[in-house]
Amino acid sequence: MLHMAEGYDFAAIESKWQARWERDGIYRALDDSDKPKYYAMEMLPYPSGDLHVGHAKNYTLGDAVARMQRMLGYHVLHPMGWDAFGLPAENAAIARGVDPAAWTAENILNMRRQIKLMGTSYDWSREIATCEPEYYRWNQWLFLRLYGHGLAYKREAPVNWCPFDQTVLANEQVIDGRCWRCESLVERRLLSQWFLRITAYADRLLDDLAKLTGWPERTRTMQRNWIGRSEGVQFSFAIESLDDAIDVFTTRIDTLFGATFLAVAPEHPVVQSLLRIVPRDRAAEIASFTENLKSKSELERTSLMEKEGVFTGAYAINPLSHERIPIWLTNYVLAEYGGGAVMGVPAHDERDFDFARKHGLPIVQVVVPREGARPEPLERAFVEDGRLVASDDFSEMPSERAREAIAQRLAATGAGRKSVNYKLRDWLISRQRYWGTPIPIVYCTACGEVPVPDDQLPVLLPLRSRLAEFLETACPKCGGPARRESDTMDTFFESSWYYLRYLDPHNDGAPWAPERARRWMNVDQYIGGAEHTVLHLLYSRFFYKFFHDRGWVSGADEPFQHLFHQGLVLRDSEKMSKSRGNVVGIDETAERSGIDAMRLFLLYVTPPEETSNWTDDGITGRVRLLNRMWRACEPYFEGNRSEPQRAESNAADKALIRAVHVVAKSALDETISRRFHYNTTIAKLDELVNAMTAAASARPGSPALRYAVEKLPILVAPFAPHIAEEIWERLGHATSVHLERYVEPDEAALTTEEITLVVQVNGKVRARISAPAGVTEKQALELALDDSNVRVHLGGKEIRKHVYVQDKLLNLVAA
């Protein structure tokens, strides 16, 4: 274990300043400050029980940003809370035989302690926990507003169902057909579920991505792809022998004459009609095929499984060519996408091509690459635009013109129309679990579906032992017997608006006051993991646009102006986990090396968006840096308290002054640019401390060194806040260093062009020293003699002569 320098008790000092900050409330954000606002926020944590240094990377980066902005003159709001509902807490509580509320509260208590231990500058007066009635009351209130505007509704839908956990799973939670938590085989069930109509905002969610220039392009691209807007034609195939039709959507209506089969999802409602007209053996085959797909997830059906199908024995009629084409049930068409039916055009779609070859279906080419070309046997599907052939009076048209002409023909005959389709589906929020926000709806035999009135909110989550009693209630309309909705809300619901509750956490009359939103929104900087690229961020954008439409928020209709995704922290190149035994805990790190060393390591080891590897050598290096800081400043703790003079009597002093401003400029540039590459700032801080150490040895009375000592705690404050406070206080200051203005980079000190001066002792290179261009021979000699390595190799010998080559080389001859 590497200890700090004598006199620097990091454990006592870190504890001292954390208690002082809490006592003085210096990080509390005031709603009436006349300073410009800055809203900095990290994604709120799930209270899982214990934090490790991987979690600390997110909070350390966010805290450095918040501290920098505060020292740049902004009034900073930097809140913290807990995303406290959800299945993991419920399952953990069940396994331990305790109540989820007690389990969650215990975890919050520990994690709050750990986050404070990290030296973070959160305004704890605004703390929220989404499992508290004071919070989820407003979940229910917002749900009712969505319901009142037709954006919350209930319908039957096929879902992924875990029979062990007894709940619905998102597609991302199904791995190889099994539940990601318990590994039970997942079933597909048709359940009555609550949805939010996010698709009503699809165009705005897509178009407004262009406004989010402060977001990573990869994140915006993923949201574009998730929304998946496509323009095409919606039209119908009549069914032979049935007074019914099958609707399909396609972006390639120019290939309609090449359709040789119709692919339908087994869950499509038309299947029940088809069973009335197909032979009995076909009906049995359809039933078997459908049953075998019940346990398959969407991912398996669309991406992982072989493309399988069964011919129904029924036929559809092409609306233009009037040809009969067979209707197949397939595993790769889903009821929830595109209406659950797709026209199969093997010559011009790779998936259809593979399916047709496997099942012996015709492959009819109706688009060729160029004018005059004729269809030829295809080795693969031709999926590009071209010129139509074998397409009646649309033949010889280019694809683009043909798409327009065929769409007009279908519209004229009443068989179709132009349409826009989305991959995005409405947000399923029902969860068949206990530990979540109760959905505020009751079901009355007389009145039907009835929303709970506002004055009866919150609908409190009951004790588990009283669930049956909770479900039985009175109808708010007629007073008759009614039954409460038993589903709870998806936890993404509460995390889609929590950034607004931070603004007004104690308001018991509204989720937030609009004037608070006018003061603080939008969030200036949001930091969190890339795993939330789509769902959480998309849902938050949807909610905020709805709020904006209601006039509850003003200004831009996007909640997060700038977004940053931090990378992971690995140990031995593996993700930290208890099962691997490679977790580096925050408590043990604080005890062994100190929090400032941990913060400096996390900020220094790599650029923050990259994955970094925790190493013992790395943290030891940061401990050494803090030791050197302390030793460089320690001589100034007592005695001379005068204002430091920035004298520059020689080249070494000028280089030291420049090093101060190089650090300041780096910190400022990284903050303003929002790159947050504070690793480069800390590398320059290393150089500054090295220069200070050399100056303390060679020129202990240097005014430049005194100047550097005075500026050092300000420079380091956002990154290592405890040592900065202690040094600042010992230099004679009565107020917190974190209330100081950050060092303004001096362009005059920075504009000097640097050269690298090679220093030789008796012909051997012993140092490479940064120096200003045009450094004189005398200054070069002073710089060389300041260098510890040069002095070691001189060994006290007399310098007989020296040779100086301007701005390049200084050779010392000693004997």
mmCIF file with all atom_site columns, N, CA and C in Angstrom, residues 46-51 82 84 89 92-93 96-114 127 129 131-132 435:
data_model
loop_
_atom_site.group_PDB
_atom_site.id
_atom_site.type_symbol
_atom_site.label_atom_id
_atom_site.label_alt_id
_atom_site.label_comp_id
_atom_site.label_asym_id
_atom_site.label_entity_id
_atom_site.label_seq_id
_atom_site.pdbx_PDB_ins_code
_atom_site.Cartn_x
_atom_site.Cartn_y
_atom_site.Cartn_z
_atom_site.occupancy
_atom_site.B_iso_or_equiv
_atom_site.pdbx_formal_charge
_atom_site.auth_seq_id
_atom_site.auth_comp_id
_atom_site.auth_asym_id
_atom_site.auth_atom_id
_atom_site.pdbx_PDB_model_num
ATOM 1   N N  . TYR A 1 46  ? -29.834 2.887   -10.731 1.00 0.00 ? 46  TYR A N  1
ATOM 2   C CA . TYR A 1 46  ? -30.739 1.907   -10.131 1.00 0.00 ? 46  TYR A CA 1
ATOM 3   C C  . TYR A 1 46  ? -30.122 1.478   -8.806  1.00 0.00 ? 46  TYR A C  1
ATOM 4   N N  . PRO A 1 47  ? -30.848 1.517   -7.698  1.00 0.00 ? 47  PRO A N  1
ATOM 5   C CA . PRO A 1 47  ? -30.255 1.191   -6.392  1.00 0.00 ? 47  PRO A CA 1
ATOM 6   C C  . PRO A 1 47  ? -30.053 -0.306  -6.199  1.00 0.00 ? 47  PRO A C  1
ATOM 7   N N  . SER A 1 48  ? -28.987 -0.803  -6.796  1.00 0.00 ? 48  SER A N  1
ATOM 8   C CA . SER A 1 48  ? -28.716 -2.246  -6.787  1.00 0.00 ? 48  SER A CA 1
ATOM 9   C C  . SER A 1 48  ? -27.983 -2.694  -5.536  1.00 0.00 ? 48  SER A C  1
ATOM 10  N N  . GLY A 1 49  ? -27.406 -1.770  -4.761  1.00 0.00 ? 49  GLY A N  1
ATOM 11  C CA . GLY A 1 49  ? -26.811 -2.161  -3.496  1.00 0.00 ? 49  GLY A CA 1
ATOM 12  C C  . GLY A 1 49  ? -25.411 -1.665  -3.263  1.00 0.00 ? 49  GLY A C  1
ATOM 13  N N  . ASP A 1 50  ? -24.520 -1.793  -4.255  1.00 0.00 ? 50  ASP A N  1
ATOM 14  C CA . ASP A 1 50  ? -23.132 -1.444  -4.031  1.00 0.00 ? 50  ASP A CA 1
ATOM 15  C C  . ASP A 1 50  ? -22.529 -0.938  -5.325  1.00 0.00 ? 50  ASP A C  1
ATOM 16  N N  . LEU A 1 51  ? -21.754 0.129   -5.229  1.00 0.00 ? 51  LEU A N  1
ATOM 17  C CA . LEU A 1 51  ? -21.129 0.719   -6.403  1.00 0.00 ? 51  LEU A CA 1
ATOM 18  C C  . LEU A 1 51  ? -19.660 0.315   -6.490  1.00 0.00 ? 51  LEU A C  1
ATOM 19  N N  . TRP A 1 82  ? -32.937 8.348   -7.670  1.00 0.00 ? 82  TRP A N  1
ATOM 20  C CA . TRP A 1 82  ? -32.893 6.891   -7.727  1.00 0.00 ? 82  TRP A CA 1
ATOM 21  C C  . TRP A 1 82  ? -34.014 6.342   -8.588  1.00 0.00 ? 82  TRP A C  1
ATOM 22  N N  . ALA A 1 84  ? -35.930 3.642   -8.814  1.00 0.00 ? 84  ALA A N  1
ATOM 23  C CA . ALA A 1 84  ? -36.009 2.666   -7.736  1.00 0.00 ? 84  ALA A CA 1
ATOM 24  C C  . ALA A 1 84  ? -37.013 1.527   -7.920  1.00 0.00 ? 84  ALA A C  1
ATOM 25  N N  . ALA A 1 89  ? -35.144 -5.518  -8.157  1.00 0.00 ? 89  ALA A N  1
ATOM 26  C CA . ALA A 1 89  ? -35.368 -5.323  -6.719  1.00 0.00 ? 89  ALA A CA 1
ATOM 27  C C  . ALA A 1 89  ? -36.434 -6.277  -6.206  1.00 0.00 ? 89  ALA A C  1
ATOM 28  N N  . ALA A 1 92  ? -34.867 -9.781  -6.049  1.00 0.00 ? 92  ALA A N  1
ATOM 29  C CA . ALA A 1 92  ? -33.890 -9.857  -4.963  1.00 0.00 ? 92  ALA A CA 1
ATOM 30  C C  . ALA A 1 92  ? -34.593 -9.912  -3.616  1.00 0.00 ? 92  ALA A C  1
ATOM 31  N N  . ALA A 1 93  ? -35.650 -9.123  -3.483  1.00 0.00 ? 93  ALA A N  1
ATOM 32  C CA . ALA A 1 93  ? -36.400 -9.115  -2.224  1.00 0.00 ? 93  ALA A CA 1
ATOM 33  C C  . ALA A 1 93  ? -37.095 -10.450 -1.977  1.00 0.00 ? 93  ALA A C  1
ATOM 34  N N  . ARG A 1 96  ? -34.719 -13.032 -0.774  1.00 0.00 ? 96  ARG A N  1
ATOM 35  C CA . ARG A 1 96  ? -34.264 -12.826 0.600   1.00 0.00 ? 96  ARG A CA 1
ATOM 36  C C  . ARG A 1 96  ? -35.411 -12.817 1.607   1.00 0.00 ? 96  ARG A C  1
ATOM 37  N N  . GLY A 1 97  ? -36.622 -12.942 1.099   1.00 0.00 ? 97  GLY A N  1
ATOM 38  C CA . GLY A 1 97  ? -37.779 -12.961 1.983   1.00 0.00 ? 97  GLY A CA 1
ATOM 39  C C  . GLY A 1 97  ? -38.062 -11.625 2.650   1.00 0.00 ? 97  GLY A C  1
ATOM 40  N N  . VAL A 1 98  ? -37.747 -10.523 1.947   1.00 0.00 ? 98  VAL A N  1
ATOM 41  C CA . VAL A 1 98  ? -37.998 -9.196  2.508   1.00 0.00 ? 98  VAL A CA 1
ATOM 42  C C  . VAL A 1 98  ? -38.885 -8.412  1.554   1.00 0.00 ? 98  VAL A C  1
ATOM 43  N N  . ASP A 1 99  ? -39.370 -7.271  2.024   1.00 0.00 ? 99  ASP A N  1
ATOM 44  C CA . ASP A 1 99  ? -40.215 -6.415  1.203   1.00 0.00 ? 99  ASP A CA 1
ATOM 45  C C  . ASP A 1 99  ? -39.339 -5.618  0.228   1.00 0.00 ? 99  ASP A C  1
ATOM 46  N N  . PRO A 1 100 ? -39.755 -5.486  -1.043  1.00 0.00 ? 100 PRO A N  1
ATOM 47  C CA . PRO A 1 100 ? -38.945 -4.710  -1.995  1.00 0.00 ? 100 PRO A CA 1
ATOM 48  C C  . PRO A 1 100 ? -38.692 -3.268  -1.538  1.00 0.00 ? 100 PRO A C  1
ATOM 49  N N  . ALA A 1 101 ? -39.647 -2.677  -0.841  1.00 0.00 ? 101 ALA A N  1
ATOM 50  C CA . ALA A 1 101 ? -39.457 -1.299  -0.370  1.00 0.00 ? 101 ALA A CA 1
ATOM 51  C C  . ALA A 1 101 ? -38.312 -1.222  0.628   1.00 0.00 ? 101 ALA A C  1
ATOM 52  N N  . ALA A 1 102 ? -38.261 -2.202  1.535   1.00 0.00 ? 102 ALA A N  1
ATOM 53  C CA . ALA A 1 102 ? -37.183 -2.216  2.533   1.00 0.00 ? 102 ALA A CA 1
ATOM 54  C C  . ALA A 1 102 ? -35.840 -2.484  1.873   1.00 0.00 ? 102 ALA A C  1
ATOM 55  N N  . TRP A 1 103 ? -35.827 -3.416  0.935   1.00 0.00 ? 103 TRP A N  1
ATOM 56  C CA . TRP A 1 103 ? -34.597 -3.752  0.205   1.00 0.00 ? 103 TRP A CA 1
ATOM 57  C C  . TRP A 1 103 ? -34.079 -2.532  -0.560  1.00 0.00 ? 103 TRP A C  1
ATOM 58  N N  . THR A 1 104 ? -34.985 -1.842  -1.226  1.00 0.00 ? 104 THR A N  1
ATOM 59  C CA . THR A 1 104 ? -34.604 -0.675  -2.016  1.00 0.00 ? 104 THR A CA 1
ATOM 60  C C  . THR A 1 104 ? -34.112 0.455   -1.116  1.00 0.00 ? 104 THR A C  1
ATOM 61  N N  . ALA A 1 105 ? -34.801 0.705   -0.005  1.00 0.00 ? 105 ALA A N  1
ATOM 62  C CA . ALA A 1 105 ? -34.405 1.782   0.904   1.00 0.00 ? 105 ALA A CA 1
ATOM 63  C C  . ALA A 1 105 ? -33.021 1.531   1.480   1.00 0.00 ? 105 ALA A C  1
ATOM 64  N N  . GLU A 1 106 ? -32.740 0.278   1.818   1.00 0.00 ? 106 GLU A N  1
ATOM 65  C CA . GLU A 1 106 ? -31.418 -0.078  2.352   1.00 0.00 ? 106 GLU A CA 1
ATOM 66  C C  . GLU A 1 106 ? -30.328 0.174   1.312   1.00 0.00 ? 106 GLU A C  1
ATOM 67  N N  . ASN A 1 107 ? -30.613 -0.189  0.071   1.00 0.00 ? 107 ASN A N  1
ATOM 68  C CA . ASN A 1 107 ? -29.638 0.022   -0.997  1.00 0.00 ? 107 ASN A CA 1
ATOM 69  C C  . ASN A 1 107 ? -29.404 1.505   -1.265  1.00 0.00 ? 107 ASN A C  1
ATOM 70  N N  . ILE A 1 108 ? -30.485 2.275   -1.247  1.00 0.00 ? 108 ILE A N  1
ATOM 71  C CA . ILE A 1 108 ? -30.351 3.715   -1.458  1.00 0.00 ? 108 ILE A CA 1
ATOM 72  C C  . ILE A 1 108 ? -29.478 4.333   -0.372  1.00 0.00 ? 108 ILE A C  1
ATOM 73  N N  . LEU A 1 109 ? -29.687 3.903   0.852   1.00 0.00 ? 109 LEU A N  1
ATOM 74  C CA . LEU A 1 109 ? -28.907 4.423   1.973   1.00 0.00 ? 109 LEU A CA 1
ATOM 75  C C  . LEU A 1 109 ? -27.416 4.190   1.744   1.00 0.00 ? 109 LEU A C  1
ATOM 76  N N  . ASN A 1 110 ? -27.071 2.992   1.321   1.00 0.00 ? 110 ASN A N  1
ATOM 77  C CA . ASN A 1 110 ? -25.654 2.666   1.098   1.00 0.00 ? 110 ASN A CA 1
ATOM 78  C C  . ASN A 1 110 ? -25.088 3.408   -0.109  1.00 0.00 ? 110 ASN A C  1
ATOM 79  N N  . MET A 1 111 ? -25.852 3.442   -1.199  1.00 0.00 ? 111 MET A N  1
ATOM 80  C CA . MET A 1 111 ? -25.335 4.071   -2.421  1.00 0.00 ? 111 MET A CA 1
ATOM 81  C C  . MET A 1 111 ? -25.250 5.591   -2.284  1.00 0.00 ? 111 MET A C  1
ATOM 82  N N  . ARG A 1 112 ? -26.169 6.185   -1.530  1.00 0.00 ? 112 ARG A N  1
ATOM 83  C CA . ARG A 1 112 ? -26.068 7.628   -1.269  1.00 0.00 ? 112 ARG A CA 1
ATOM 84  C C  . ARG A 1 112 ? -24.760 7.912   -0.521  1.00 0.00 ? 112 ARG A C  1
ATOM 85  N N  . ARG A 1 113 ? -24.469 7.078   0.469   1.00 0.00 ? 113 ARG A N  1
ATOM 86  C CA . ARG A 1 113 ? -23.211 7.232   1.220   1.00 0.00 ? 113 ARG A CA 1
ATOM 87  C C  . ARG A 1 113 ? -22.011 7.121   0.282   1.00 0.00 ? 113 ARG A C  1
ATOM 88  N N  . GLN A 1 114 ? -22.043 6.146   -0.634  1.00 0.00 ? 114 GLN A N  1
ATOM 89  C CA . GLN A 1 114 ? -20.910 5.953   -1.533  1.00 0.00 ? 114 GLN A CA 1
ATOM 90  C C  . GLN A 1 114 ? -20.758 7.108   -2.518  1.00 0.00 ? 114 GLN A C  1
ATOM 91  N N  . GLU A 1 127 ? -33.099 15.558  -4.033  1.00 0.00 ? 127 GLU A N  1
ATOM 92  C CA . GLU A 1 127 ? -33.074 14.109  -4.224  1.00 0.00 ? 127 GLU A CA 1
ATOM 93  C C  . GLU A 1 127 ? -34.487 13.554  -4.415  1.00 0.00 ? 127 GLU A C  1
ATOM 94  N N  . ALA A 1 129 ? -36.716 9.685   -5.316  1.00 0.00 ? 129 ALA A N  1
ATOM 95  C CA . ALA A 1 129 ? -36.721 8.235   -5.486  1.00 0.00 ? 129 ALA A CA 1
ATOM 96  C C  . ALA A 1 129 ? -38.041 7.880   -6.156  1.00 0.00 ? 129 ALA A C  1
ATOM 97  N N  . CYS A 1 131 ? -39.753 5.335   -6.372  1.00 0.00 ? 131 CYS A N  1
ATOM 98  C CA . CYS A 1 131 ? -40.664 4.403   -5.692  1.00 0.00 ? 131 CYS A CA 1
ATOM 99  C C  . CYS A 1 131 ? -41.459 5.076   -4.577  1.00 0.00 ? 131 CYS A C  1
ATOM 100 N N  . GLU A 1 132 ? -41.180 6.359   -4.323  1.00 0.00 ? 132 GLU A N  1
ATOM 101 C CA . GLU A 1 132 ? -41.914 7.066   -3.273  1.00 0.00 ? 132 GLU A CA 1
ATOM 102 C C  . GLU A 1 132 ? -43.246 7.580   -3.809  1.00 0.00 ? 132 GLU A C  1
ATOM 103 N N  . TRP A 1 435 ? -43.743 -4.578  -8.020  1.00 0.00 ? 435 TRP A N  1
ATOM 104 C CA . TRP A 1 435 ? -42.915 -3.429  -7.627  1.00 0.00 ? 435 TRP A CA 1
ATOM 105 C C  . TRP A 1 435 ? -42.823 -2.413  -8.767  1.00 0.00 ? 435 TRP A C  1
#
